[in-house]
Amino acid sequence: MEEKKDSELNSAHSKILEQHKKATLASSDFAGLNRPETPRPESEVPFRDIIPPSDHPRIFGIENHDATSWTDTRREIDTPAWMINRLDAKNIEKPFRGITANGTVRSGLYTYKDDEGVQIERITATADKMLESLSKNEKTAVHFKSVDDDEFRVWENTALYVNPSGLRLDECSQEVQTAIHDIIKASISAEGFEKVLGCCKINEFLGNLVNGSKIMNKASYNFKLFGNPSPVEPWGFTFFGHHLCLAVLFRGRRMVIGPTFVGAEPNRIDEGPHKGLRLFEREEKLGLELMQSLPSNLQEAATFSHDLDGQALANGRWDRFDGRQLCGARQDNRVVPSEGCPVLLFNEKQKELVCDIFRTFNIYYPLEVLNHRLATFKKYLHETFFVWIGETGDYDPYYYRIQSPVSIMEFDFHCGLFLTNKSPAKCHIHTINRLPNAGDYGKTLLQA
């Protein structure tokens, strides 16, 4: 029976990976951010139509700055200054509890086998090789003694360089950059690694679009290593920057990846060597397919609001930078009540769509580990909720969240941060995956 289940899981995963590959290869005027206008048909606006001119207040002078000096200039503008202050490491939530539905952490939710198939010896060897390539100063900067260090939770997904720490790749040699990429590549699935690289490539593309390549490029990301690479003892790393965060922890032949934040502005590249690259098409289509498949009574139960704009949403449900998403950076202890439509009311096909979304959001796991994580997720389908904000037409922008005791997945279309759209557009996407009830950063694995 177990072999049959594993075979079914592997078959479903292989199908999703093939679809993911096809999707991937398919073709400071900040005042407006304070309350974005009600979404209009231009949610489908081509990103080429909303690239700011070089004298636009959002990017004026950006070509003369690096990440640090550009961030300093943003401190003088109210809206980004607000975000910079929120992201400051001094505001990290202490002590860590994790995201919960009601303020109380539920224990015993996550289960781990002694051997989940992580190729820890190969990964550890790759990490050791990286350390050997570093200078003494670089080793000091990148290496934190323990996975319990609060620096594990200090990450950001903006182009603002708020908390310099670890190694920033564009300040390192090509040898060091390659060595860091090799650790990530050895640790996660091939499809997940391609997605990470795709995010880096689009970041470089955006940097070129707005003349800010010293701030946004394919190497403008930070890497931090925690603990000593070991085939037995806990250790891990974070890799983060604009529109990207991976937090990875190992304990023997087991691993946890989370939180993850992956986004793009724009979500595709239309020229140059990476022309045709597109991200998040599968997350976008699966969420809409699920919502459109529900009967009207369940759609109504799932819908929190038909409007995405800040004035239509209750206080605390919209953010000047996070949009409708609730679980971004510095939200480690947030209380996020379960809401929307219980997945328990879905038919079997709809439940499988929910599982397909889970696989897609967790594509970074190697297959064998992903099978274990999916089994845990399915265990709590009867406690899982689906919530929607927006309309449900093929061309409408929207937000959705799938929330269970062991997973929170958020998808959102955003206003422009560098592009100039003041209402959510489909060319700017954020996705977040969290492990509630203290699962983030591998905390429950450390206690297993």
Short mmCIF file of C-alpha atoms in Angstrom, two decimals, residues 179-366:
data_model
loop_
_atom_site.label_atom_id
_atom_site.label_comp_id
_atom_site.label_asym_id
_atom_site.label_seq_id
_atom_site.Cartn_x
_atom_site.Cartn_y
_atom_site.Cartn_z
CA ALA A 179 30.72 28.12 -4.49
CA ILE A 180 27.61 29.57 -2.81
CA HIS A 181 25.43 28.64 -5.77
CA ASP A 182 26.87 25.14 -5.58
CA ILE A 183 25.62 24.78 -1.97
CA ILE A 184 22.13 25.85 -2.95
CA LYS A 185 22.17 23.59 -6.00
CA ALA A 186 23.32 20.60 -3.94
CA SER A 187 20.65 21.25 -1.29
CA ILE A 188 17.43 21.72 -3.25
CA SER A 189 15.73 20.14 -6.25
CA ALA A 190 16.92 20.90 -9.77
CA GLU A 191 13.57 22.55 -10.54
CA GLY A 192 13.76 24.61 -7.37
CA PHE A 193 17.28 25.75 -8.20
CA GLU A 194 16.17 26.85 -11.68
CA LYS A 195 13.39 28.85 -10.09
CA VAL A 196 15.85 30.56 -7.73
CA LEU A 197 18.13 31.37 -10.66
CA GLY A 198 15.11 32.63 -12.60
CA CYS A 199 14.34 35.05 -9.78
CA CYS A 200 17.95 36.28 -9.85
CA LYS A 201 17.85 36.72 -13.63
CA ILE A 202 14.62 38.73 -13.51
CA ASN A 203 16.10 40.89 -10.75
CA GLU A 204 19.02 41.66 -13.05
CA PHE A 205 16.54 42.38 -15.87
CA LEU A 206 14.65 44.85 -13.66
CA GLY A 207 17.91 46.51 -12.64
CA ASN A 208 18.74 47.09 -16.28
CA LEU A 209 15.23 48.38 -17.05
CA VAL A 210 15.50 51.15 -14.43
CA ASN A 211 19.28 51.80 -14.67
CA GLY A 212 19.79 50.38 -11.20
CA SER A 213 22.07 47.44 -11.96
CA LYS A 214 24.39 48.23 -9.03
CA ILE A 215 21.43 47.69 -6.73
CA MET A 216 19.51 44.94 -8.49
CA ASN A 217 21.48 42.30 -10.34
CA LYS A 218 21.75 38.52 -10.42
CA ALA A 219 24.24 38.59 -7.53
CA SER A 220 22.62 41.19 -5.26
CA TYR A 221 21.76 38.56 -2.63
CA ASN A 222 23.13 37.66 0.78
CA PHE A 223 24.21 34.27 2.07
CA LYS A 224 24.63 33.26 5.73
CA LEU A 225 25.80 29.92 7.11
CA PHE A 226 24.71 28.66 10.55
CA GLY A 227 26.44 25.92 12.52
CA ASN A 228 29.23 23.72 11.22
CA PRO A 229 28.38 21.67 8.12
CA SER A 230 27.88 18.15 9.44
CA PRO A 231 26.27 14.89 8.31
CA VAL A 232 24.79 14.53 11.80
CA GLU A 233 24.54 17.82 13.72
CA PRO A 234 22.12 20.62 12.80
CA TRP A 235 23.27 23.35 10.42
CA GLY A 236 21.75 25.47 7.73
CA PHE A 237 21.82 28.60 5.60
CA THR A 238 19.78 31.52 4.35
CA PHE A 239 19.91 33.08 0.90
CA PHE A 240 17.91 36.26 0.45
CA GLY A 241 17.53 39.58 -1.31
CA HIS A 242 15.07 41.32 -3.60
CA HIS A 243 12.05 39.06 -4.15
CA LEU A 244 13.81 36.03 -2.71
CA CYS A 245 14.33 34.22 0.57
CA LEU A 246 15.30 30.61 1.23
CA ALA A 247 15.81 29.41 4.80
CA VAL A 248 17.20 25.87 4.88
CA LEU A 249 18.02 23.69 7.91
CA PHE A 250 19.55 20.21 7.97
CA ARG A 251 19.60 17.62 10.72
CA GLY A 252 21.15 14.43 9.49
CA ARG A 253 19.28 13.09 6.47
CA ARG A 254 16.34 15.39 7.12
CA MET A 255 15.75 19.00 6.12
CA VAL A 256 13.26 21.86 6.34
CA ILE A 257 12.92 24.65 3.77
CA GLY A 258 10.95 27.58 5.13
CA PRO A 259 10.09 30.31 5.11
CA THR A 260 10.38 30.91 1.40
CA PHE A 261 9.58 34.16 -0.37
CA VAL A 262 9.83 34.28 -4.15
CA GLY A 263 8.55 37.10 -6.34
CA ALA A 264 9.22 39.05 -9.51
CA GLU A 265 8.66 42.53 -10.98
CA PRO A 266 8.13 42.01 -13.88
CA ASN A 267 7.36 38.28 -13.95
CA ARG A 268 8.90 37.67 -17.36
CA ILE A 269 11.86 38.59 -19.55
CA ASP A 270 11.14 39.66 -23.12
CA GLU A 271 14.61 40.28 -24.53
CA GLY A 272 18.23 39.23 -24.20
CA PRO A 273 19.77 35.84 -23.46
CA HIS A 274 16.99 34.85 -21.04
CA LYS A 275 14.11 35.93 -23.28
CA GLY A 276 11.03 33.78 -22.64
CA LEU A 277 11.71 33.19 -18.94
CA ARG A 278 8.48 33.50 -16.97
CA LEU A 279 7.82 32.80 -13.29
CA PHE A 280 4.74 31.81 -11.26
CA GLU A 281 2.48 30.90 -14.15
CA ARG A 282 1.60 27.63 -12.46
CA GLU A 283 0.83 29.17 -9.05
CA GLU A 284 -1.32 31.74 -10.83
CA LYS A 285 -3.29 29.27 -12.95
CA LEU A 286 -3.79 26.64 -10.25
CA GLY A 287 -5.20 29.15 -7.78
CA LEU A 288 -7.63 30.58 -10.33
CA GLU A 289 -8.61 27.12 -11.55
CA LEU A 290 -9.41 26.09 -7.98
CA MET A 291 -11.53 29.18 -7.27
CA GLN A 292 -13.39 28.97 -10.59
CA SER A 293 -14.13 25.27 -10.02
CA LEU A 294 -16.00 25.92 -6.77
CA PRO A 295 -19.79 26.17 -6.76
CA SER A 296 -21.17 29.63 -5.99
CA ASN A 297 -21.86 28.91 -2.31
CA LEU A 298 -18.27 27.80 -1.70
CA GLN A 299 -16.89 30.72 -3.73
CA GLU A 300 -18.88 33.02 -1.47
CA ALA A 301 -17.53 31.27 1.62
CA ALA A 302 -13.97 31.60 0.32
CA THR A 303 -14.22 35.29 -0.61
CA PHE A 304 -12.99 37.70 2.04
CA SER A 305 -13.44 40.72 -0.24
CA HIS A 306 -14.18 41.36 -3.90
CA ASP A 307 -11.96 44.46 -3.76
CA LEU A 308 -8.19 44.42 -3.42
CA ASP A 309 -7.66 48.08 -2.58
CA GLY A 310 -6.58 49.16 0.89
CA GLN A 311 -9.71 51.15 1.72
CA ALA A 312 -11.96 48.15 1.08
CA LEU A 313 -9.97 45.89 3.41
CA ALA A 314 -10.11 45.96 7.19
CA ASN A 315 -7.28 47.49 9.18
CA GLY A 316 -4.26 45.19 9.20
CA ARG A 317 -5.31 43.36 6.04
CA TRP A 318 -3.38 45.50 3.60
CA ASP A 319 0.20 46.75 3.73
CA ARG A 320 1.99 49.43 1.73
CA PHE A 321 4.68 46.97 0.66
CA ASP A 322 3.29 43.48 1.37
CA GLY A 323 -0.07 44.14 -0.27
CA ARG A 324 -2.59 41.62 1.01
CA GLN A 325 0.00 39.13 2.21
CA LEU A 326 0.20 38.58 5.95
CA CYS A 327 3.26 36.39 6.41
CA GLY A 328 6.22 38.31 5.00
CA ALA A 329 9.43 39.44 6.66
CA ARG A 330 9.16 40.36 10.37
CA GLN A 331 5.90 38.45 10.72
CA ASP A 332 7.38 35.40 12.43
CA ASN A 333 4.95 35.54 15.37
CA ARG A 334 1.89 36.91 13.61
CA VAL A 335 -1.56 35.62 14.50
CA VAL A 336 -3.33 34.70 11.25
CA PRO A 337 -6.81 33.34 11.94
CA SER A 338 -8.05 30.56 9.69
CA GLU A 339 -10.74 31.96 7.40
CA GLY A 340 -12.45 31.38 4.11
CA CYS A 341 -13.84 28.07 2.92
CA PRO A 342 -12.91 24.77 4.61
CA VAL A 343 -11.18 22.44 2.15
CA LEU A 344 -13.16 19.68 3.86
CA LEU A 345 -16.12 20.83 1.72
CA PHE A 346 -14.21 20.44 -1.57
CA ASN A 347 -14.66 17.49 -3.89
CA GLU A 348 -11.76 15.13 -4.55
CA LYS A 349 -10.59 16.94 -7.69
CA GLN A 350 -10.54 20.25 -5.84
CA LYS A 351 -8.64 18.71 -2.94
CA GLU A 352 -6.08 17.43 -5.42
CA LEU A 353 -5.73 20.96 -6.83
CA VAL A 354 -4.92 22.12 -3.29
CA CYS A 355 -2.23 19.43 -3.11
CA ASP A 356 -0.91 20.48 -6.54
CA ILE A 357 -0.55 24.03 -5.21
CA PHE A 358 1.32 22.66 -2.19
CA ARG A 359 3.71 20.77 -4.47
CA THR A 360 4.28 23.87 -6.58
CA PHE A 361 5.00 26.13 -3.58
CA ASN A 362 7.35 23.46 -2.19
CA ILE A 363 9.13 22.57 -5.41
CA TYR A 364 12.46 23.41 -3.73
CA TYR A 365 12.45 20.13 -1.80
CA PRO A 366 14.16 17.08 -3.29
#
